[in-house]
């Protein structure tokens, strides 16, 4: 289906990409023209995203909207096929916001600034392409495309161990992404008609063996990106060595690609296999929560502590995906949006602190609250959001996931109690390691050996503006969750219902295996 209207999705994907290639032609001695140009492109593209969705997207349908399809490489069946629904639309907005703010946060970049902003604009396009792609091979191309800029951004503008962190990142994510192609092609070749269209792949009836193998392949690929324990070890290294703007995109958007992939492919396309693997997902989610929280305690590096916190918080996404309830899946989507905003703000503020102190080691700081009161206030506000303070977005998302699991009739009462108890332990640990972080960095005596940057001790208006752009939606969603939930509710309800229908069919055919940890309440025929 070729849209007869303006190709909004093509425009918001290609505009930053094409604009990036004009950067080498711009004369610029001190880097100001380049950064102003990149910011202008990002702002225009974000405006196109908001205007395009405001005018042409409706939240009342579960179907794909703004669809476009153009033949690209017909010899291999590749089409430039795009579309958005409740899963992808809010994540595209999140990508646009954080990418734009990351460019604004890069005002101090002077080293190879043309290449730096070129890579950020290419990364901007690739992120949107991942969420909008409706052709499997196009999805894979966009998925691979976003890896290259991140690798270069870490390896060139990172810290002392940047080459190690960048190499580890590319090895983990690139090798894992091969499973997307293998699993996707297996599904595409099955049956009488070969297709790479994601919607058409969901209409095929696969044998359970093929569905299981494809599910495992997608789980590995998206599990590395989320990341799921034990595929998580690349994340603390990448965050600790990446610059703050890159960490904003990494935590705010790229991790969400893993959660998006699990819902779009594992859950929506392979519901029968999802039923078999759901107990494993919910168990891994709890491991993520508890392991990430305990690991955060042992980190003296500020960004590594925040990275461990991200691992913990993304565990809630897994639990919501495996809950079999509308509320649980709703909570998983909201957790991705909420954590994207909160993590981006935390990593940005860690960069603000680093610019003044030139260290990320918390035990080398201390007493910063007196000389950086604005930064202290902002850091405290975002930390409160991260520990799920009522009135903030994190509270609503985690509460929805807890209630979704508690209401699920797909698991035994004992299993649910254990899962909720362990997840609750993670909730208790979160304020402890976040508040201790604030205490170490901002309270106490200032280290005499600490050399503060003389140009400005506290946050500048630009830095306050960036943080405010992230805090305001955090509070808005916390006080009125409908503004976010309405954008995807119809779609998540449809996916959850599809999985529950598959569960009922399987139960009617045979009794469930004891190792699946399921118990079914009354099934209505």
mmCIF file of C-alpha atoms in Angstrom, residues 263-508:
data_model
loop_
_atom_site.group_PDB
_atom_site.id
_atom_site.type_symbol
_atom_site.label_atom_id
_atom_site.label_comp_id
_atom_site.label_asym_id
_atom_site.label_seq_id
_atom_site.Cartn_x
_atom_site.Cartn_y
_atom_site.Cartn_z
ATOM 1 C CA UNK A 263 7.020 -7.156 22.131
ATOM 2 C CA UNK A 264 6.902 -6.768 18.350
ATOM 3 C CA UNK A 265 8.536 -10.063 17.341
ATOM 4 C CA UNK A 266 8.598 -12.475 20.278
ATOM 5 C CA UNK A 267 5.212 -11.627 21.702
ATOM 6 C CA UNK A 268 3.129 -10.445 18.746
ATOM 7 C CA UNK A 269 4.465 -12.711 15.977
ATOM 8 C CA UNK A 270 5.226 -15.824 18.055
ATOM 9 C CA UNK A 271 2.504 -16.046 20.750
ATOM 10 C CA UNK A 272 2.621 -19.850 21.116
ATOM 11 C CA UNK A 273 6.352 -19.850 21.808
ATOM 12 C CA UNK A 274 5.943 -16.848 24.101
ATOM 13 C CA UNK A 275 3.692 -18.932 26.313
ATOM 14 C CA UNK A 276 6.464 -21.498 26.745
ATOM 15 C CA UNK A 277 9.157 -18.898 27.449
ATOM 16 C CA UNK A 278 7.156 -16.463 29.602
ATOM 17 C CA UNK A 279 8.180 -18.110 32.917
ATOM 18 C CA UNK A 280 11.815 -17.810 31.848
ATOM 19 C CA UNK A 281 11.342 -14.132 30.921
ATOM 20 C CA UNK A 282 9.711 -13.272 34.224
ATOM 21 C CA UNK A 283 12.486 -15.097 36.098
ATOM 22 C CA UNK A 284 15.182 -13.275 34.136
ATOM 23 C CA UNK A 285 13.353 -10.024 34.828
ATOM 24 C CA UNK A 286 13.575 -10.602 38.575
ATOM 25 C CA UNK A 287 17.255 -11.520 38.255
ATOM 26 C CA UNK A 288 17.825 -8.266 36.362
ATOM 27 C CA UNK A 289 16.083 -6.258 39.077
ATOM 28 C CA UNK A 290 17.867 -7.789 42.055
ATOM 29 C CA UNK A 291 21.257 -8.310 40.399
ATOM 30 C CA UNK A 292 21.322 -4.779 38.967
ATOM 31 C CA UNK A 293 20.380 -3.267 42.331
ATOM 32 C CA UNK A 294 23.035 -5.196 44.280
ATOM 33 C CA UNK A 295 25.660 -4.476 41.613
ATOM 34 C CA UNK A 296 24.898 -0.751 41.828
ATOM 35 C CA UNK A 297 25.930 -0.814 45.494
ATOM 36 C CA UNK A 298 29.412 -1.960 44.603
ATOM 37 C CA UNK A 299 30.051 0.725 41.987
ATOM 38 C CA UNK A 300 32.138 3.727 42.998
ATOM 39 C CA UNK A 301 32.079 5.091 39.439
ATOM 40 C CA UNK A 302 29.046 7.373 39.065
ATOM 41 C CA UNK A 303 28.110 6.281 35.556
ATOM 42 C CA UNK A 304 28.666 2.591 36.277
ATOM 43 C CA UNK A 305 26.261 2.878 39.189
ATOM 44 C CA UNK A 306 23.683 4.463 36.901
ATOM 45 C CA UNK A 307 24.323 1.742 34.290
ATOM 46 C CA UNK A 308 23.649 -0.970 36.882
ATOM 47 C CA UNK A 309 20.487 0.896 37.820
ATOM 48 C CA UNK A 310 19.390 0.725 34.163
ATOM 49 C CA UNK A 311 19.870 -3.049 34.149
ATOM 50 C CA UNK A 312 17.676 -3.267 37.231
ATOM 51 C CA UNK A 313 14.924 -1.046 35.886
ATOM 52 C CA UNK A 314 14.746 -2.821 32.528
ATOM 53 C CA UNK A 315 13.985 -6.016 34.432
ATOM 54 C CA UNK A 316 10.513 -4.605 35.079
ATOM 55 C CA UNK A 317 9.962 -4.479 31.319
ATOM 56 C CA UNK A 318 10.575 -8.227 31.105
ATOM 57 C CA UNK A 319 8.137 -8.918 33.941
ATOM 58 C CA UNK A 320 5.437 -6.828 32.282
ATOM 59 C CA UNK A 321 5.941 -8.551 28.934
ATOM 60 C CA UNK A 322 5.573 -11.965 30.565
ATOM 61 C CA UNK A 323 2.549 -11.083 32.728
ATOM 62 C CA UNK A 324 -0.173 -12.107 30.192
ATOM 63 C CA UNK A 325 -2.251 -9.093 31.287
ATOM 64 C CA UNK A 326 -3.230 -5.838 29.614
ATOM 65 C CA UNK A 327 -2.105 -3.864 32.658
ATOM 66 C CA UNK A 328 1.270 -5.604 32.841
ATOM 67 C CA UNK A 329 2.064 -4.994 29.165
ATOM 68 C CA UNK A 330 0.839 -1.416 29.503
ATOM 69 C CA UNK A 331 3.230 -1.000 32.409
ATOM 70 C CA UNK A 332 6.119 -2.440 30.384
ATOM 71 C CA UNK A 333 5.568 0.139 27.639
ATOM 72 C CA UNK A 334 5.280 2.944 30.175
ATOM 73 C CA UNK A 335 8.427 1.723 31.936
ATOM 74 C CA UNK A 336 10.357 1.992 28.666
ATOM 75 C CA UNK A 337 9.179 5.555 28.114
ATOM 76 C CA UNK A 338 9.683 6.527 31.745
ATOM 77 C CA UNK A 339 13.133 4.994 32.058
ATOM 78 C CA UNK A 340 14.152 6.564 28.757
ATOM 79 C CA UNK A 341 13.433 10.032 30.137
ATOM 80 C CA UNK A 342 14.862 9.386 33.606
ATOM 81 C CA UNK A 343 18.046 7.634 32.468
ATOM 82 C CA UNK A 344 18.762 10.322 29.867
ATOM 83 C CA UNK A 345 18.459 12.989 32.567
ATOM 84 C CA UNK A 346 20.662 11.109 35.043
ATOM 85 C CA UNK A 347 23.432 10.484 32.538
ATOM 86 C CA UNK A 348 23.288 14.086 31.341
ATOM 87 C CA UNK A 349 23.649 15.361 34.910
ATOM 88 C CA UNK A 350 26.540 12.972 35.479
ATOM 89 C CA UNK A 351 28.187 14.664 32.503
ATOM 90 C CA UNK A 352 27.493 18.100 33.980
ATOM 91 C CA UNK A 353 29.216 16.981 37.189
ATOM 92 C CA UNK A 354 32.133 15.472 35.270
ATOM 93 C CA UNK A 355 32.742 18.683 33.337
ATOM 94 C CA UNK A 356 33.302 20.489 36.666
ATOM 95 C CA UNK A 357 35.221 17.798 38.553
ATOM 96 C CA UNK A 358 36.948 15.835 35.773
ATOM 97 C CA UNK A 359 36.264 12.609 37.654
ATOM 98 C CA UNK A 360 33.479 10.031 37.817
ATOM 99 C CA UNK A 361 34.759 8.394 41.012
ATOM 100 C CA UNK A 362 32.263 9.249 43.723
ATOM 101 C CA UNK A 363 34.773 8.825 46.547
ATOM 102 C CA UNK A 364 36.853 11.607 44.956
ATOM 103 C CA UNK A 365 33.932 14.036 45.170
ATOM 104 C CA UNK A 366 31.988 15.212 48.210
ATOM 105 C CA UNK A 367 30.469 18.466 49.351
ATOM 106 C CA UNK A 368 29.384 19.364 45.824
ATOM 107 C CA UNK A 369 25.923 20.436 47.009
ATOM 108 C CA UNK A 370 27.293 23.663 48.466
ATOM 109 C CA UNK A 371 29.018 24.858 45.313
ATOM 110 C CA UNK A 372 26.578 23.288 42.796
ATOM 111 C CA UNK A 373 23.132 23.775 44.405
ATOM 112 C CA UNK A 374 21.229 23.853 41.102
ATOM 113 C CA UNK A 375 22.854 20.651 39.865
ATOM 114 C CA UNK A 376 22.226 19.085 43.277
ATOM 115 C CA UNK A 377 18.524 20.002 43.113
ATOM 116 C CA UNK A 378 18.149 18.626 39.574
ATOM 117 C CA UNK A 379 20.055 15.434 40.410
ATOM 118 C CA UNK A 380 17.864 14.919 43.472
ATOM 119 C CA UNK A 381 14.621 15.442 41.523
ATOM 120 C CA UNK A 382 15.570 12.938 38.805
ATOM 121 C CA UNK A 383 16.820 10.422 41.393
ATOM 122 C CA UNK A 384 13.426 10.643 43.111
ATOM 123 C CA UNK A 385 11.819 9.782 39.786
ATOM 124 C CA UNK A 386 14.180 6.837 39.350
ATOM 125 C CA UNK A 387 13.292 5.388 42.760
ATOM 126 C CA UNK A 388 9.590 5.542 41.775
ATOM 127 C CA UNK A 389 8.440 8.410 43.970
ATOM 128 C CA UNK A 390 4.634 8.875 43.714
ATOM 129 C CA UNK A 391 3.840 11.692 41.321
ATOM 130 C CA UNK A 392 6.649 10.648 38.982
ATOM 131 C CA UNK A 393 6.372 8.440 35.892
ATOM 132 C CA UNK A 394 8.438 5.601 37.378
ATOM 133 C CA UNK A 395 5.876 5.039 40.130
ATOM 134 C CA UNK A 396 2.983 4.559 37.706
ATOM 135 C CA UNK A 397 4.875 2.184 35.401
ATOM 136 C CA UNK A 398 6.231 -0.071 38.149
ATOM 137 C CA UNK A 399 2.892 -0.119 39.987
ATOM 138 C CA UNK A 400 1.132 -1.150 36.758
ATOM 139 C CA UNK A 401 3.584 -4.018 36.280
ATOM 140 C CA UNK A 402 3.155 -5.208 39.877
ATOM 141 C CA UNK A 403 -0.633 -5.145 39.613
ATOM 142 C CA UNK A 404 -0.499 -6.817 36.199
ATOM 143 C CA UNK A 405 1.481 -9.758 37.567
ATOM 144 C CA UNK A 406 -0.706 -9.980 40.686
ATOM 145 C CA UNK A 407 -3.868 -10.146 38.538
ATOM 146 C CA UNK A 408 -2.494 -12.713 36.106
ATOM 147 C CA UNK A 409 -4.243 -16.095 36.161
ATOM 148 C CA UNK A 410 -1.481 -17.721 34.115
ATOM 149 C CA UNK A 411 0.796 -18.398 37.096
ATOM 150 C CA UNK A 412 0.314 -20.132 40.415
ATOM 151 C CA UNK A 413 -0.170 -18.039 43.545
ATOM 152 C CA UNK A 414 3.116 -19.291 44.981
ATOM 153 C CA UNK A 415 5.044 -18.320 41.863
ATOM 154 C CA UNK A 416 3.491 -14.837 41.829
ATOM 155 C CA UNK A 417 4.253 -14.270 45.511
ATOM 156 C CA UNK A 418 7.908 -15.210 45.008
ATOM 157 C CA UNK A 419 8.248 -13.010 41.920
ATOM 158 C CA UNK A 420 6.582 -10.003 43.534
ATOM 159 C CA UNK A 421 8.605 -10.416 46.732
ATOM 160 C CA UNK A 422 11.928 -10.494 44.888
ATOM 161 C CA UNK A 423 10.920 -7.573 42.671
ATOM 162 C CA UNK A 424 9.932 -5.745 45.837
ATOM 163 C CA UNK A 425 13.439 -6.318 47.199
ATOM 164 C CA UNK A 426 14.759 -4.516 44.134
ATOM 165 C CA UNK A 427 12.367 -1.640 44.803
ATOM 166 C CA UNK A 428 13.666 -1.348 48.360
ATOM 167 C CA UNK A 429 17.298 -1.408 47.253
ATOM 168 C CA UNK A 430 16.805 1.291 44.601
ATOM 169 C CA UNK A 431 16.349 4.276 46.962
ATOM 170 C CA UNK A 432 19.221 3.025 49.090
ATOM 171 C CA UNK A 433 21.831 3.059 46.326
ATOM 172 C CA UNK A 434 20.470 6.242 44.733
ATOM 173 C CA UNK A 435 20.301 8.202 47.991
ATOM 174 C CA UNK A 436 23.742 6.959 49.007
ATOM 175 C CA UNK A 437 25.006 8.222 45.632
ATOM 176 C CA UNK A 438 23.601 11.676 46.370
ATOM 177 C CA UNK A 439 25.092 11.603 49.864
ATOM 178 C CA UNK A 440 28.578 10.691 48.661
ATOM 179 C CA UNK A 441 28.657 13.203 45.790
ATOM 180 C CA UNK A 442 26.837 16.214 47.231
ATOM 181 C CA UNK A 443 27.116 15.965 51.033
ATOM 182 C CA UNK A 444 30.064 15.793 53.388
ATOM 183 C CA UNK A 445 33.407 17.498 53.034
ATOM 184 C CA UNK A 446 34.833 18.461 49.697
ATOM 185 C CA UNK A 447 37.971 16.611 48.640
ATOM 186 C CA UNK A 448 40.939 18.981 48.833
ATOM 187 C CA UNK A 449 42.564 17.267 45.857
ATOM 188 C CA UNK A 450 39.545 17.942 43.643
ATOM 189 C CA UNK A 451 40.264 20.511 40.944
ATOM 190 C CA UNK A 452 37.058 22.225 39.949
ATOM 191 C CA UNK A 453 36.614 23.829 36.549
ATOM 192 C CA UNK A 454 36.803 27.555 37.035
ATOM 193 C CA UNK A 455 34.483 28.809 34.284
ATOM 194 C CA UNK A 456 31.293 27.872 36.124
ATOM 195 C CA UNK A 457 30.691 25.771 39.179
ATOM 196 C CA UNK A 458 26.973 25.310 38.799
ATOM 197 C CA UNK A 459 24.635 24.337 35.975
ATOM 198 C CA UNK A 460 24.265 26.838 33.148
ATOM 199 C CA UNK A 461 20.902 27.893 31.670
ATOM 200 C CA UNK A 462 21.434 25.520 28.712
ATOM 201 C CA UNK A 463 22.002 22.591 31.077
ATOM 202 C CA UNK A 464 19.012 23.503 33.225
ATOM 203 C CA UNK A 465 16.855 23.726 30.091
ATOM 204 C CA UNK A 466 17.919 20.252 28.893
ATOM 205 C CA UNK A 467 17.153 18.705 32.281
ATOM 206 C CA UNK A 468 13.807 20.539 32.495
ATOM 207 C CA UNK A 469 12.796 19.164 29.076
ATOM 208 C CA UNK A 470 13.174 15.680 30.553
ATOM 209 C CA UNK A 471 11.766 16.336 34.037
ATOM 210 C CA UNK A 472 8.561 17.986 32.826
ATOM 211 C CA UNK A 473 7.241 14.913 30.922
ATOM 212 C CA UNK A 474 8.358 12.705 33.841
ATOM 213 C CA UNK A 475 6.130 14.701 36.189
ATOM 214 C CA UNK A 476 3.339 15.084 33.634
ATOM 215 C CA UNK A 477 3.125 11.322 33.083
ATOM 216 C CA UNK A 478 3.359 10.704 36.821
ATOM 217 C CA UNK A 479 0.428 13.007 37.553
ATOM 218 C CA UNK A 480 -1.665 12.088 34.495
ATOM 219 C CA UNK A 481 -0.535 8.747 32.993
ATOM 220 C CA UNK A 482 -3.259 8.793 30.330
ATOM 221 C CA UNK A 483 -1.278 11.206 28.183
ATOM 222 C CA UNK A 484 1.194 8.373 27.564
ATOM 223 C CA UNK A 485 -0.979 5.285 28.025
ATOM 224 C CA UNK A 486 -3.640 6.379 25.553
ATOM 225 C CA UNK A 487 -1.053 6.344 22.771
ATOM 226 C CA UNK A 488 -0.483 2.594 22.986
ATOM 227 C CA UNK A 489 -3.327 1.132 25.079
ATOM 228 C CA UNK A 490 -5.361 -0.192 22.138
ATOM 229 C CA UNK A 491 -2.313 -1.965 20.692
ATOM 230 C CA UNK A 492 -1.069 -3.514 23.938
ATOM 231 C CA UNK A 493 -4.571 -4.789 24.740
ATOM 232 C CA UNK A 494 -4.722 -6.466 21.318
ATOM 233 C CA UNK A 495 -1.310 -8.143 21.752
ATOM 234 C CA UNK A 496 -2.070 -9.318 25.287
ATOM 235 C CA UNK A 497 -5.427 -10.714 24.126
ATOM 236 C CA UNK A 498 -3.720 -12.553 21.256
ATOM 237 C CA UNK A 499 -1.297 -14.238 23.633
ATOM 238 C CA UNK A 500 -4.062 -15.164 26.086
ATOM 239 C CA UNK A 501 -6.074 -16.678 23.212
ATOM 240 C CA UNK A 502 -3.108 -18.854 22.258
ATOM 241 C CA UNK A 503 -2.761 -19.880 25.890
ATOM 242 C CA UNK A 504 -6.396 -20.986 26.046
ATOM 243 C CA UNK A 505 -6.057 -23.008 22.824
ATOM 244 C CA UNK A 506 -2.994 -24.809 24.141
ATOM 245 C CA UNK A 507 -4.713 -25.621 27.436
ATOM 246 C CA UNK A 508 -7.728 -27.015 25.633
#
